[in-house]
XYZ file of C-alpha atoms in Angstrom:
577
model
C 122.794 135.701 85.682
C 123.753 133.885 88.825
C 123.714 135.566 92.244
C 127.445 135.023 92.770
C 128.250 136.793 89.562
C 126.430 139.872 90.718
C 128.317 140.166 94.033
C 131.496 141.384 92.488
C 129.610 144.497 91.036
C 125.982 144.537 92.011
C 124.932 147.168 89.479
C 126.582 149.309 86.997
C 125.847 152.973 86.447
C 124.896 153.847 82.926
C 125.226 157.488 81.750
C 125.339 158.724 85.320
C 122.012 156.946 86.155
C 121.583 155.016 89.364
C 118.820 152.569 89.947
C 116.470 152.000 92.924
C 116.929 148.897 94.966
C 114.019 147.055 93.353
C 115.302 147.894 89.853
C 118.830 146.762 90.751
C 117.423 143.378 91.969
C 115.376 143.026 88.757
C 118.357 143.797 86.591
C 120.440 141.245 88.568
C 117.821 138.489 87.907
C 117.248 138.084 91.714
C 113.636 139.181 91.699
C 110.657 138.995 89.352
C 108.371 141.918 88.476
C 105.569 140.145 90.162
C 107.600 139.640 93.402
C 108.665 143.259 93.360
C 105.114 144.474 93.155
C 103.974 142.123 95.984
C 106.860 143.451 98.159
C 106.052 147.129 97.337
C 102.461 146.546 98.445
C 103.648 144.985 101.711
C 106.173 147.771 102.211
C 103.448 150.428 101.857
C 101.152 148.577 104.407
C 103.953 148.023 106.947
C 105.852 151.204 106.214
C 109.148 149.457 106.452
C 112.161 149.217 104.282
C 111.980 147.410 101.005
C 115.024 145.189 101.604
C 113.722 143.919 104.919
C 110.280 143.226 103.470
C 111.923 141.208 100.554
C 113.844 139.037 102.974
C 110.876 138.506 105.343
C 108.807 137.438 102.376
C 111.568 135.072 101.206
C 111.883 136.684 97.700
C 115.683 137.525 98.259
C 118.318 135.931 100.522
C 119.923 138.313 102.896
C 123.390 137.414 101.594
C 122.379 138.428 97.958
C 120.560 141.557 99.217
C 123.298 143.194 101.220
C 125.712 144.136 98.372
C 123.035 146.220 96.797
C 121.864 147.897 100.018
C 125.506 148.785 100.731
C 126.002 150.127 97.255
C 122.916 152.396 97.622
C 124.196 153.768 100.967
C 127.721 153.947 99.986
C 129.133 151.913 102.840
C 130.016 148.339 103.707
C 127.018 145.909 104.395
C 127.385 142.893 106.693
C 125.367 139.787 107.208
C 125.296 139.645 110.924
C 126.145 136.362 112.859
C 127.717 135.577 116.173
C 131.053 134.990 114.744
C 131.291 138.548 113.707
C 130.795 139.968 117.174
C 133.661 140.311 119.819
C 132.007 139.248 123.179
C 133.886 141.992 125.058
C 133.364 144.751 122.646
C 129.626 144.316 122.392
C 129.299 145.436 126.001
C 130.623 148.888 125.087
C 127.090 149.825 124.111
C 124.597 149.285 126.941
C 121.784 146.907 125.932
C 118.925 149.443 126.314
C 120.826 151.938 124.098
C 121.565 149.083 121.597
C 117.847 148.221 121.346
C 116.753 151.814 121.107
C 119.282 152.796 118.447
C 119.263 149.445 116.638
C 123.014 149.270 116.899
C 125.291 146.338 117.604
C 129.074 146.797 118.392
C 131.049 144.247 116.315
C 134.774 144.748 117.025
C 137.419 147.359 117.754
C 140.673 147.786 115.934
C 143.131 150.483 116.754
C 140.549 152.728 118.513
C 138.032 152.418 115.861
C 134.667 150.710 116.767
C 132.698 149.000 114.016
C 128.949 149.110 114.675
C 126.136 147.456 112.705
C 123.293 149.852 112.236
C 119.900 149.684 110.701
C 120.170 153.349 109.906
C 123.908 153.960 109.426
C 123.218 157.268 107.597
C 121.729 158.836 110.753
C 124.505 161.134 112.016
C 122.508 161.723 115.347
C 122.924 158.040 116.070
C 126.509 157.884 115.290
C 127.210 160.999 117.421
C 125.414 159.457 120.371
C 127.355 156.144 119.963
C 130.698 157.991 119.903
C 129.729 159.858 123.158
C 128.736 156.595 124.811
C 131.754 154.565 123.893
C 134.319 157.413 123.642
C 135.652 155.778 120.409
C 135.451 156.690 116.829
C 132.522 154.770 115.199
C 132.765 153.120 111.829
C 129.200 152.293 110.689
C 128.166 149.452 108.578
C 124.696 148.642 107.316
C 122.794 145.586 108.491
C 119.139 144.431 108.300
C 117.053 145.688 111.237
C 115.357 142.410 111.859
C 118.771 140.696 111.950
C 120.024 143.209 114.582
C 116.792 142.686 116.618
C 117.270 138.839 116.642
C 121.105 139.023 117.578
C 121.016 141.698 120.339
C 119.319 139.472 123.022
C 121.874 136.613 122.267
C 124.913 138.796 122.374
C 123.918 140.312 125.803
C 123.225 137.017 127.525
C 125.534 136.299 130.553
C 127.010 133.143 128.931
C 127.949 134.798 125.589
C 131.642 134.021 125.313
C 134.334 132.967 123.078
C 132.755 129.606 122.904
C 129.572 131.036 121.537
C 131.377 132.951 118.933
C 132.711 129.843 117.156
C 129.386 127.990 117.359
C 128.428 129.110 113.757
C 131.847 128.705 112.050
C 131.527 127.370 108.643
C 133.845 124.679 107.325
C 134.923 126.824 104.279
C 135.014 130.151 106.120
C 138.782 130.347 106.147
C 139.365 129.858 102.440
C 141.240 132.748 100.788
C 141.968 133.427 97.119
C 145.104 131.483 96.069
C 146.647 134.649 94.577
C 146.686 136.575 97.948
C 150.133 135.326 98.948
C 151.655 138.891 99.111
C 149.612 140.772 101.783
C 150.437 144.409 102.726
C 149.638 145.917 106.029
C 146.291 147.418 105.046
C 145.220 143.988 103.671
C 146.235 142.291 106.933
C 144.126 144.797 108.973
C 141.087 144.216 106.770
C 141.487 140.406 107.023
C 141.873 140.577 110.769
C 138.729 142.455 111.009
C 136.831 139.789 109.008
C 134.689 137.168 110.784
C 136.642 134.120 109.461
C 139.793 135.258 111.187
C 137.974 136.071 114.296
C 136.201 132.610 114.242
C 139.486 130.807 113.496
C 141.349 132.461 116.419
C 138.514 131.942 118.719
C 138.341 128.192 117.589
C 141.990 127.690 118.248
C 141.700 129.298 121.813
C 138.671 127.330 122.752
C 139.951 124.010 121.699
C 143.306 124.638 123.290
C 141.477 125.260 126.621
C 139.257 122.096 126.081
C 142.371 119.989 125.445
C 144.071 121.387 128.459
C 147.004 122.725 126.334
C 149.708 124.679 128.115
C 150.875 126.527 125.024
C 149.621 127.286 121.471
C 152.219 127.556 118.845
C 151.131 129.371 115.559
C 154.049 128.985 112.988
C 154.424 130.066 109.293
C 155.530 127.596 106.664
C 156.167 127.612 103.024
C 153.026 125.894 102.005
C 150.785 126.353 104.968
C 150.770 127.633 108.582
C 150.942 125.168 111.464
C 148.899 125.307 114.782
C 150.303 123.076 117.502
C 149.236 122.582 121.112
C 151.615 121.517 123.823
C 149.599 119.011 125.873
C 151.230 117.048 128.705
C 154.546 118.565 127.791
C 154.417 117.297 124.106
C 153.665 119.389 121.010
C 150.800 118.019 118.748
C 149.716 119.552 115.450
C 145.903 120.158 115.375
C 145.453 122.553 112.380
C 147.010 123.653 109.095
C 145.560 126.909 107.945
C 146.338 128.150 104.427
C 149.720 130.005 104.167
C 147.922 133.085 102.922
C 145.846 133.226 106.058
C 148.823 133.439 108.441
C 149.365 137.248 108.533
C 145.738 137.794 109.301
C 145.825 135.329 112.192
C 148.948 136.990 113.677
C 147.399 140.371 113.226
C 144.106 139.324 115.101
C 146.263 137.866 117.925
C 148.123 141.194 118.204
C 144.909 143.179 118.237
C 143.545 141.066 121.139
C 146.821 141.168 123.072
C 147.166 145.032 122.570
C 150.411 144.664 120.515
C 151.499 146.825 117.700
C 149.910 145.509 114.525
C 152.270 147.549 112.399
C 155.536 146.232 113.928
C 156.471 142.952 112.153
C 160.306 142.968 112.491
C 160.652 143.007 116.254
C 159.628 140.454 118.993
C 156.639 141.707 121.059
C 155.038 140.633 124.236
C 151.384 141.073 125.306
C 148.492 139.566 127.302
C 144.767 138.920 126.721
C 141.861 137.773 128.888
C 139.027 135.671 127.502
C 136.153 133.808 128.778
C 135.745 130.280 127.609
C 132.770 128.241 128.715
C 132.350 130.518 131.695
C 135.934 130.150 132.727
C 138.353 133.086 132.845
C 141.561 132.318 130.889
C 144.574 134.510 130.697
C 146.756 134.196 127.617
C 150.399 135.389 127.552
C 151.351 136.152 124.084
C 154.757 136.467 122.193
C 155.525 137.055 118.708
C 158.825 136.415 117.003
C 159.947 137.404 113.442
C 161.320 134.462 111.394
C 162.712 134.467 107.824
C 159.235 133.376 106.352
C 156.911 135.336 108.743
C 155.952 135.929 112.373
C 155.519 133.041 114.781
C 153.232 133.529 117.790
C 153.144 131.437 121.071
C 150.318 131.769 123.480
C 150.924 130.427 126.996
C 147.457 129.313 128.367
C 147.014 130.269 132.011
C 143.923 128.405 133.200
C 143.545 128.870 136.989
C 140.815 126.218 137.094
C 143.234 123.777 135.716
C 145.936 124.420 138.075
C 145.965 123.342 141.774
C 148.374 125.165 144.126
C 148.391 122.427 146.651
C 151.639 120.609 147.533
C 149.714 117.450 148.674
C 148.293 117.021 145.131
C 151.424 117.299 143.171
C 152.386 113.634 143.332
C 154.924 113.825 146.122
C 155.725 110.888 148.321
C 154.663 111.314 151.977
C 158.263 111.575 153.269
C 159.006 114.137 150.600
C 156.027 116.198 151.521
C 156.931 115.940 155.296
C 160.443 117.210 154.483
C 159.248 120.179 152.293
C 156.856 121.228 155.029
C 159.691 121.246 157.599
C 161.848 123.461 155.171
C 158.991 125.930 154.928
C 158.539 126.235 158.558
C 162.053 127.550 158.932
C 162.129 131.271 159.840
C 164.923 131.996 157.368
C 167.046 130.382 154.721
C 167.003 129.580 150.932
C 164.706 126.889 149.463
C 165.296 126.113 145.756
C 163.196 124.335 143.125
C 165.358 123.004 140.167
C 164.668 121.512 136.759
C 164.354 122.431 133.189
C 161.826 124.761 131.672
C 158.319 123.249 131.891
C 158.993 120.936 134.793
C 156.561 122.471 137.140
C 158.911 124.688 139.333
C 156.603 127.705 139.384
C 153.510 125.604 140.356
C 155.749 124.140 143.223
C 156.714 127.659 144.388
C 153.230 128.933 144.157
C 151.992 125.816 146.301
C 154.572 126.489 148.793
C 153.445 130.136 149.192
C 149.798 129.055 149.336
C 150.634 126.721 152.251
C 152.526 129.459 154.249
C 150.647 132.629 153.446
C 148.928 134.346 156.227
C 147.587 137.641 157.196
C 150.329 137.935 159.652
C 153.134 137.486 157.001
C 154.426 139.935 154.401
C 155.154 137.764 151.363
C 156.528 139.493 148.281
C 157.454 137.914 144.958
C 159.506 139.182 142.044
C 158.644 137.339 138.747
C 159.128 137.548 135.010
C 156.320 137.427 134.230
C 153.588 137.107 136.971
C 151.632 133.973 135.661
C 148.974 133.742 138.363
C 147.783 136.387 140.740
C 147.492 135.271 144.423
C 145.559 136.691 147.294
C 147.506 138.157 150.266
C 150.666 138.158 148.116
C 152.453 141.249 146.783
C 153.703 140.353 143.338
C 156.083 142.358 141.293
C 156.801 141.894 137.639
C 160.369 142.599 136.272
C 161.076 144.165 132.898
C 164.066 144.338 130.558
C 165.278 147.584 131.935
C 168.089 147.687 134.446
C 166.078 149.499 137.085
C 163.483 146.579 137.183
C 166.039 143.695 136.987
C 165.583 140.717 139.389
C 168.528 141.964 141.533
C 167.336 145.710 141.751
C 163.711 144.684 142.707
C 164.988 142.197 145.237
C 167.065 145.053 146.900
C 163.889 147.222 146.963
C 161.858 144.301 148.435
C 164.278 144.024 151.330
C 163.287 147.571 152.280
C 159.633 146.622 152.428
C 159.900 144.597 155.588
C 159.206 141.099 154.113
C 158.989 137.727 155.831
C 159.052 135.594 152.788
C 160.479 136.471 149.399
C 159.901 134.464 146.188
C 162.305 135.049 143.275
C 161.107 133.799 140.199
C 164.374 132.538 138.947
C 168.171 133.103 139.876
C 169.542 133.870 136.493
C 172.808 135.579 137.304
C 175.451 136.039 139.909
C 174.108 139.301 141.207
C 170.733 137.952 141.799
C 172.153 134.955 143.485
C 174.254 137.185 145.849
C 171.327 139.271 146.826
C 169.047 136.205 147.393
C 171.701 134.492 149.618
C 172.157 137.693 151.521
C 168.409 137.951 152.097
C 168.431 134.373 153.314
C 171.169 135.068 155.703
C 169.580 138.191 157.205
C 166.227 136.658 158.554
C 164.117 136.006 155.475
C 162.696 132.737 154.047
C 163.692 132.995 150.240
C 162.130 130.668 147.698
C 163.552 130.595 144.162
C 164.231 128.393 141.139
C 167.352 127.213 139.181
C 167.862 125.400 136.029
C 169.841 122.282 137.063
C 169.530 118.482 136.374
C 169.050 117.339 140.035
C 169.091 118.550 143.568
C 172.797 118.261 144.172
C 173.716 120.210 141.043
C 171.998 123.330 142.587
C 174.959 123.653 144.955
C 177.620 123.443 142.269
C 175.671 125.879 140.049
C 175.699 128.548 142.832
C 179.413 127.973 143.273
C 179.890 128.486 139.514
C 178.191 131.699 139.919
C 180.834 132.774 142.288
C 178.915 132.597 145.624
C 181.115 131.646 148.470
C 180.772 128.074 149.706
C 180.352 129.114 153.321
C 177.504 131.426 152.469
C 175.743 128.573 150.585
C 176.219 126.207 153.491
C 174.914 128.726 155.952
C 171.834 129.851 153.790
C 170.673 126.506 152.121
C 167.670 124.950 153.745
C 166.831 122.397 150.985
C 166.500 121.789 147.316
C 163.511 120.225 145.349
C 164.447 118.890 142.044
C 161.499 117.796 139.753
C 160.340 116.521 136.448
C 156.849 115.920 135.041
C 155.970 112.469 133.575
C 152.803 111.591 131.597
C 150.327 109.254 133.129
C 149.218 106.177 131.261
C 145.839 106.740 129.737
C 143.193 104.696 131.767
C 141.063 104.011 128.726
C 143.759 102.173 126.766
C 146.281 100.826 129.244
C 147.770 97.566 128.747
C 150.466 95.395 130.262
C 153.753 94.541 128.539
C 157.107 93.110 129.312
C 160.255 95.311 128.780
C 163.333 93.557 127.178
C 166.133 92.379 129.441
C 168.531 94.830 127.643
C 166.241 97.852 128.504
C 166.013 96.845 132.184
C 169.785 96.405 132.370
C 170.254 99.837 130.756
C 168.250 101.518 133.511
C 169.805 99.351 136.182
C 166.452 97.952 137.381
C 166.926 95.693 140.396
C 163.387 94.472 140.856
C 161.783 91.416 139.481
C 162.827 91.023 135.865
C 159.757 88.956 134.972
C 157.164 91.444 136.138
C 154.859 93.206 133.708
C 154.578 96.943 133.373
C 151.915 99.333 131.932
C 151.661 101.502 128.861
C 148.925 103.025 126.826
C 148.205 101.609 123.334
C 146.553 104.866 122.135
C 142.873 105.750 121.730
C 140.558 108.632 120.788
C 140.482 109.863 124.467
C 144.280 110.475 124.585
C 144.602 111.391 120.933
C 146.568 108.181 120.179
C 149.387 109.118 122.512
C 148.712 106.527 125.263
C 148.952 109.171 127.930
C 146.612 111.405 129.720
C 147.565 113.986 132.398
C 150.916 114.375 134.186
C 152.366 113.765 137.574
C 155.615 114.974 139.232
C 158.849 113.262 140.097
C 160.733 114.764 143.020
C 164.138 114.705 144.703
C 164.013 116.510 148.077
C 167.538 117.239 149.332
C 167.552 118.523 152.947
C 170.692 120.544 154.026
C 171.421 118.713 157.257
C 174.768 118.999 159.165
C 176.696 116.571 156.992
C 175.481 118.057 153.770
C 176.450 121.579 155.055
C 179.910 120.429 155.877
C 180.446 119.081 152.469
C 178.988 122.191 150.858
C 181.329 124.391 152.977
C 184.429 122.288 151.924
C 183.321 122.628 148.231
C 182.940 118.957 147.673
C 182.365 117.811 144.050
C 179.079 116.837 142.485
C 179.382 113.101 142.847
C 180.344 113.464 146.583
C 177.167 115.538 147.087
C 175.113 112.912 145.325
C 176.543 110.070 147.294
C 175.710 111.971 150.471
C 172.076 112.552 149.391
C 171.573 108.763 148.604
C 173.387 107.576 151.791
C 170.785 109.671 153.762
C 167.958 107.754 152.041
C 167.285 110.042 149.102
C 166.200 108.476 145.790
C 167.230 109.835 142.379
C 164.547 111.153 139.842
C 165.123 107.872 137.779
C 164.588 105.752 140.894
C 161.328 107.735 141.765
C 160.097 107.274 138.232
C 160.784 103.458 138.300
C 158.694 103.300 141.391
C 155.886 105.155 139.709
C 156.149 102.754 136.859
C 155.911 99.830 139.017
C 152.610 101.243 140.342
C 151.257 101.377 136.793
C 150.899 105.108 136.740
C 153.384 105.785 133.940
C 155.611 103.755 131.496
C 159.282 102.939 131.878
C 159.992 104.537 128.509
C 158.410 107.799 129.671
C 160.500 107.679 132.882
C 163.696 107.234 130.724
C 162.802 110.015 128.453
C 162.305 112.461 131.290
C 164.662 111.370 133.977
C 167.522 109.515 132.682
C 170.074 112.330 132.115
C 173.198 110.878 133.582
């Protein structure tokens, strides 16, 4: 009889008779009579447990032994390894207590703490653990020597999510092909299993290592899809089996403190993890689709973000103009662009530049992505009482010097922000528009009076993010004359440009990292006069260019001429009109 055959039912009872552990192993063909007698003699000399003696002597593998031990004690038995231990949960039991009680906290699901114990039938130990942790303890049996070996590793300072994935086996995520229909109880049990813990940890660790801004976990008819957004582009990195998808979503919900039972409504949550000694915040969102729930995790890595205006890729004259805007005692400064164009980073960088112990700076955001020192940050919610406009009104009663509004989404918020800018406050905010001049027409469309916009507006920063050419595979090429004509290129038509051919370093994309393109519109006297007279968009753009301003496309072409990006990338990002 093979070992694998015995794992489904380690031993059968015959006529109400149960067998001792040694007899069970003999009947299963995992042990010979001679080996059993030698182990019994060793057990008598050491006064230990038979199972531990058998594994120490090499007669039985731990994986084959544990099902029989669990059957004898009437509870689950686990083969301990790092992938089964949640790095945050293990700290619930102080190390000294863990060593004395021979107990290792594994994971916690919905207020129930699963603990591996060498003596799981000892009620005094369980009572003490519940008193220490304040949680209901679910005991599982593990071998004493395995617990003793793992405790020192799990309590080391560098034990993190990265360590959890270190022993992940290649076939650990395989599920039975007939497990397509999974009920809620099955999902919970799957989410508690080490393959799911390992897989979710693997996804998070590799997303951080690849500098991904978002993780997309999507259901499919044949398989799930895990995609990372790196440098603004989605890239598929993993295809877990379709049956595994509910357990992955369930594990993410547990980590983000969302309702694991709710599968028909969108949910939001957050989690905090440590990857390679770096603290990472993950903002999580789930969305029900017709074939299952989709999860998106926004990766907020403070170590990978620099809130410094001078390092965002602005030209010297642009940086000087923005610094002058921020020195104004009051007025409205806007950053514009589509989602993912770096507006929030620009706003945070501006705040970092002007913050001071002598200034009261308050922000209203949805959500608060990064927490800043010396800044009072308020997060809005879906309720009417905590809308942007209502929170902004409350902030005005808090004696602020500078206010940052995460986004002007509606006329009410725009009206309050403009009023704040007109009454002695410097207001920073963002808008979704194509270019800097469009910010004015957008506010007019919201119903804001033109004279108020003209009086309040200090300046507009329009921006995009373009990918940098990979330095490891960059090469020269000559664009076609038709292409150069399409973008109205006025430089040397015979000059070479740079692009990336694709290599292992850049995952065959030809790009690595991103930099910004910026339009900086300053509301000078002429621009204010045009705004007050409700000039059309083209007139505002002509005024901006007449004053020396360059469009986003022109800024991108200059960047391509310097060899930092490709012309095709500039056109993809900045050629919208």
